[in-house]
Short mmCIF file of C-alpha atoms in Angstrom, two decimals:
data_model
loop_
_atom_site.label_atom_id
_atom_site.label_comp_id
_atom_site.label_asym_id
_atom_site.label_seq_id
_atom_site.Cartn_x
_atom_site.Cartn_y
_atom_site.Cartn_z
CA GLU A 1 -25.08 -34.39 -25.04
CA ALA A 2 -24.45 -38.15 -24.97
CA GLU A 3 -20.93 -39.25 -25.84
CA VAL A 4 -19.00 -42.42 -26.54
CA ALA A 5 -16.69 -43.17 -23.63
CA GLN A 6 -13.33 -44.90 -23.97
CA SER A 7 -10.68 -45.85 -21.46
CA PRO A 8 -7.85 -45.62 -20.92
CA ARG A 9 -7.01 -42.53 -22.97
CA TYR A 10 -3.35 -43.48 -23.10
CA LYS A 11 -1.57 -46.80 -22.66
CA ILE A 12 2.11 -47.60 -22.76
CA THR A 13 3.11 -51.25 -22.75
CA GLU A 14 6.03 -53.44 -23.63
CA LYS A 15 5.90 -55.83 -26.53
CA SER A 16 4.56 -59.29 -25.72
CA GLN A 17 2.34 -57.88 -22.97
CA ALA A 18 -1.45 -57.99 -23.06
CA VAL A 19 -3.53 -54.81 -23.33
CA ALA A 20 -7.26 -54.15 -23.22
CA PHE A 21 -9.37 -51.19 -24.22
CA TRP A 22 -12.92 -50.44 -23.13
CA CYS A 23 -15.72 -48.63 -24.94
CA ASP A 24 -19.16 -47.55 -23.74
CA PRO A 25 -21.31 -46.45 -26.69
CA ILE A 26 -24.14 -43.97 -26.63
CA SER A 27 -27.16 -45.49 -24.90
CA GLY A 28 -29.46 -47.24 -27.34
CA HIS A 29 -26.91 -47.50 -30.13
CA ALA A 30 -27.03 -51.05 -31.43
CA THR A 31 -24.02 -50.83 -33.73
CA LEU A 32 -20.53 -50.49 -32.33
CA TYR A 33 -17.25 -50.20 -34.25
CA TRP A 34 -13.59 -50.52 -33.34
CA TYR A 35 -11.10 -48.75 -35.59
CA ARG A 36 -7.33 -48.55 -35.59
CA GLN A 37 -5.68 -45.36 -36.80
CA ILE A 38 -1.96 -45.29 -37.54
CA LEU A 39 -0.40 -41.85 -37.47
CA GLY A 40 -0.98 -40.01 -40.74
CA GLN A 41 -3.61 -42.42 -41.99
CA GLY A 42 -7.38 -42.64 -41.82
CA PRO A 43 -9.17 -44.95 -39.39
CA GLU A 44 -9.25 -48.62 -40.41
CA LEU A 45 -12.19 -50.76 -39.33
CA LEU A 46 -11.18 -53.70 -37.14
CA VAL A 47 -14.54 -55.07 -36.01
CA GLN A 48 -18.22 -54.16 -36.18
CA PHE A 49 -20.92 -55.35 -33.77
CA GLN A 50 -24.68 -55.34 -34.16
CA ASP A 51 -25.90 -55.74 -30.58
CA GLU A 52 -23.75 -58.62 -29.24
CA SER A 53 -23.02 -60.19 -32.63
CA VAL A 54 -19.98 -59.61 -34.80
CA VAL A 55 -21.07 -58.58 -38.31
CA ASP A 56 -17.64 -57.76 -39.74
CA ASP A 57 -14.23 -58.74 -38.39
CA SER A 58 -12.54 -59.32 -41.72
CA GLN A 59 -9.72 -56.88 -40.90
CA LEU A 60 -9.17 -58.02 -37.33
CA PRO A 61 -5.81 -59.84 -36.84
CA LYS A 62 -7.41 -62.73 -35.05
CA ASP A 63 -4.16 -64.36 -33.99
CA ARG A 64 -3.60 -61.59 -31.46
CA PHE A 65 -6.70 -59.39 -31.38
CA SER A 66 -10.07 -60.23 -29.85
CA ALA A 67 -13.21 -58.21 -29.26
CA GLU A 68 -16.38 -58.85 -27.35
CA ARG A 69 -19.65 -57.15 -26.57
CA LEU A 70 -21.25 -59.70 -24.30
CA LYS A 71 -24.46 -57.89 -23.34
CA GLY A 72 -24.72 -55.79 -26.46
CA VAL A 73 -23.78 -52.62 -24.62
CA ASP A 74 -20.14 -51.90 -23.76
CA SER A 75 -17.25 -53.58 -25.52
CA THR A 76 -13.66 -54.64 -24.91
CA LEU A 77 -10.85 -54.92 -27.46
CA LYS A 78 -7.85 -56.98 -26.42
CA ILE A 79 -4.39 -57.45 -27.90
CA GLN A 80 -2.25 -60.35 -26.75
CA PRO A 81 0.66 -60.24 -27.26
CA ALA A 82 1.22 -56.64 -28.27
CA GLU A 83 3.76 -55.96 -31.03
CA LEU A 84 5.63 -52.78 -31.91
CA GLY A 85 3.46 -52.31 -35.01
CA ASP A 86 0.33 -52.13 -32.86
CA SER A 87 1.23 -48.62 -31.74
CA ALA A 88 -1.72 -46.54 -32.92
CA MET A 89 -4.90 -44.77 -31.87
CA TYR A 90 -7.79 -47.15 -31.21
CA LEU A 91 -11.14 -45.53 -31.83
CA CYS A 92 -14.59 -46.72 -30.86
CA ALA A 93 -17.74 -45.46 -32.57
CA SER A 94 -21.44 -46.20 -32.30
CA THR A 95 -24.50 -45.52 -34.37
CA SER A 96 -28.21 -46.03 -34.33
CA GLY A 97 -29.63 -47.35 -37.57
CA ASN A 98 -28.58 -45.70 -40.81
CA ASN A 99 -27.20 -42.59 -39.17
CA GLU A 100 -23.86 -40.97 -38.64
CA GLN A 101 -21.24 -42.58 -36.43
CA PHE A 102 -20.35 -40.99 -33.12
CA PHE A 103 -16.72 -41.46 -32.18
CA GLY A 104 -15.10 -41.61 -28.79
CA PRO A 105 -11.86 -39.76 -27.93
CA GLY A 106 -9.76 -42.86 -28.62
CA THR A 107 -7.04 -44.75 -26.77
CA ARG A 108 -3.50 -44.00 -27.84
CA LEU A 109 -1.37 -47.13 -27.52
CA THR A 110 2.40 -47.06 -27.47
CA VAL A 111 4.24 -50.38 -27.58
CA LEU A 112 7.88 -50.26 -26.50
CA ASP B 1 -17.46 -50.15 -51.68
CA ALA B 2 -16.71 -47.02 -53.64
CA LYS B 3 -13.28 -45.46 -53.21
CA THR B 4 -12.96 -41.74 -52.69
CA THR B 5 -10.09 -39.50 -53.77
CA GLN B 6 -9.22 -36.24 -52.04
CA PRO B 7 -6.32 -33.81 -52.25
CA THR B 8 -3.76 -34.45 -49.56
CA SER B 9 -3.75 -30.90 -48.23
CA MET B 10 -5.27 -27.45 -48.73
CA ASP B 11 -4.85 -23.98 -47.26
CA CYS B 12 -7.60 -21.45 -46.70
CA ALA B 13 -7.51 -17.89 -45.40
CA GLU B 14 -9.46 -17.26 -42.22
CA GLY B 15 -12.92 -15.85 -42.99
CA ARG B 16 -12.94 -17.15 -46.54
CA ALA B 17 -14.91 -20.10 -47.83
CA ALA B 18 -13.10 -23.44 -47.80
CA ASN B 19 -14.06 -25.70 -50.70
CA LEU B 20 -12.94 -29.29 -50.25
CA PRO B 21 -13.36 -31.53 -53.29
CA CYS B 22 -13.91 -35.27 -53.34
CA ASN B 23 -14.00 -37.69 -56.25
CA HIS B 24 -16.16 -40.81 -55.94
CA SER B 25 -16.55 -41.88 -59.57
CA THR B 26 -17.44 -45.50 -58.70
CA ILE B 27 -20.15 -44.67 -56.18
CA SER B 28 -23.25 -46.84 -56.45
CA GLY B 29 -26.84 -45.70 -56.31
CA ASN B 30 -27.36 -46.69 -52.69
CA GLU B 31 -24.15 -45.20 -51.27
CA TYR B 32 -24.36 -41.92 -49.44
CA VAL B 33 -21.59 -39.35 -49.38
CA TYR B 34 -20.57 -38.59 -45.80
CA TRP B 35 -18.08 -36.06 -44.51
CA TYR B 36 -16.29 -36.26 -41.19
CA ARG B 37 -13.46 -34.20 -39.79
CA GLN B 38 -10.79 -35.00 -37.27
CA ILE B 39 -9.12 -32.36 -35.21
CA HIS B 40 -5.68 -33.33 -33.96
CA SER B 41 -5.72 -36.15 -31.41
CA GLN B 42 -9.52 -36.32 -31.24
CA GLY B 43 -12.02 -38.80 -32.67
CA PRO B 44 -13.64 -37.98 -36.03
CA GLN B 45 -16.71 -35.76 -35.96
CA TYR B 46 -19.66 -36.01 -38.33
CA ILE B 47 -20.24 -32.96 -40.53
CA ILE B 48 -22.86 -33.66 -43.18
CA HIS B 49 -24.10 -36.28 -45.63
CA GLY B 50 -26.16 -36.52 -48.80
CA LEU B 51 -27.36 -38.89 -51.48
CA LYS B 52 -28.33 -36.83 -54.53
CA ASN B 53 -29.43 -33.40 -53.45
CA ASN B 54 -27.31 -30.60 -52.09
CA GLU B 55 -27.45 -30.34 -48.32
CA THR B 56 -26.80 -27.59 -45.80
CA ASN B 57 -26.60 -27.58 -42.04
CA GLU B 58 -25.18 -25.31 -39.38
CA MET B 59 -21.64 -26.51 -40.06
CA ALA B 60 -21.33 -26.77 -43.81
CA SER B 61 -22.86 -27.24 -47.24
CA LEU B 62 -22.50 -30.29 -49.45
CA ILE B 63 -22.71 -29.96 -53.20
CA ILE B 64 -23.06 -33.25 -55.12
CA THR B 65 -22.76 -33.27 -58.90
CA GLU B 66 -25.71 -34.52 -60.89
CA ASP B 67 -23.87 -37.67 -61.94
CA ARG B 68 -22.83 -38.18 -58.28
CA LYS B 69 -19.22 -38.79 -59.29
CA SER B 70 -17.89 -35.95 -57.18
CA SER B 71 -18.84 -33.62 -54.39
CA THR B 72 -17.60 -30.51 -52.61
CA LEU B 73 -17.77 -29.69 -48.93
CA ILE B 74 -18.07 -25.97 -48.32
CA LEU B 75 -17.20 -24.30 -45.02
CA PRO B 76 -18.63 -20.83 -45.70
CA HIS B 77 -16.46 -18.80 -43.33
CA ALA B 78 -13.44 -20.80 -42.22
CA THR B 79 -12.03 -20.16 -38.76
CA LEU B 80 -8.80 -21.34 -37.18
CA ARG B 81 -10.80 -24.01 -35.35
CA ASP B 82 -11.67 -25.56 -38.71
CA THR B 83 -8.06 -26.67 -39.14
CA ALA B 84 -8.42 -30.46 -39.30
CA VAL B 85 -8.29 -33.52 -41.55
CA TYR B 86 -11.50 -33.85 -43.57
CA TYR B 87 -12.65 -37.29 -44.72
CA CYS B 88 -15.03 -37.89 -47.60
CA ILE B 89 -16.61 -41.33 -47.43
CA ALA B 90 -18.98 -43.39 -49.54
CA ASN B 91 -21.22 -44.96 -46.94
CA TYR B 92 -22.78 -48.23 -47.94
CA PHE B 93 -25.94 -49.39 -46.15
CA SER B 94 -27.15 -52.97 -46.33
CA GLY B 95 -29.45 -54.95 -44.09
CA GLY B 96 -29.46 -52.24 -41.45
CA TYR B 97 -25.67 -52.11 -41.31
CA GLN B 98 -23.39 -49.48 -42.73
CA LYS B 99 -19.93 -50.07 -44.10
CA VAL B 100 -17.51 -47.20 -44.05
CA THR B 101 -14.02 -47.02 -45.48
CA PHE B 102 -11.90 -44.01 -44.55
CA GLY B 103 -9.19 -42.79 -46.89
CA THR B 104 -6.35 -40.50 -45.88
CA GLY B 105 -8.46 -37.34 -46.11
CA THR B 106 -7.57 -33.72 -46.82
CA LYS B 107 -5.57 -31.79 -44.27
CA LEU B 108 -7.08 -28.30 -44.20
CA GLN B 109 -4.93 -25.55 -42.76
CA VAL B 110 -6.76 -22.30 -42.02
CA ILE B 111 -4.32 -19.42 -42.12
CA PRO B 112 -4.79 -16.22 -40.08
#
C-alpha cells in the first residue's frame, strides 16, 4: 500500500539553527499539506499546496518558516532560525481530489 | 469552517461498543463529517466520513443526526489497539480543495 514518506523521523537542534523536513506524498496526489502538532493538541495546518502552487499559507509564520514544492511532487519545509516554541511534530499529508488525507509518520522536532 | 466539539476523554471496556459523540451545530450543507484517529506518536489515520446518511465500513459506523448538528462514531467491538485520540472534523470542499481544521479530539482508552 502506498504511503506518505517523511524524513527525518526525529531532529534535535539548537535554537537559532536552521532545520529542514522532507515529504514525499503518495504518487499522483496533487494536494499536499504540512501540519504542526504541539503535544496534547490536534494538528494545525501550516501550508497547503495544489501541485506546485500554495493555496493556503495563512497560518505559516513566514518570518521564519518557508515551504516549497517545486515540481509538484515532493516538498520541503524549512525553519530558520528555529526557536524553542517550534518543538513539535511536523506532519505531512496528501490527498487526491475530494478524498481523505493520508498522513505520513511525522518528524518530531526538539529545539534546545 | 464549522467548529466541532468532542469530549476530552472516554473509557470503553474491551469487546464493548465505543460510541464517540461529536457536536457540529454550525456545519454547513456542503461540509462533510470526517473522522480520523491518531495512535500515539503516529500520523492520523482516516476512519470514515459522511454527509447526510449513516455510513459503515470495515472499521466503524457513522451515525449523523437528521439535522446534521451532531454525529456519533461507533467502534462495534473495541480492542486495546483502538486506544487513540479520535478527531471529528467538518471538512469543507471548495474549488477542488478541502479545508480541514482539527480540534483537540477525544482520547479513547480501551480497558482490558
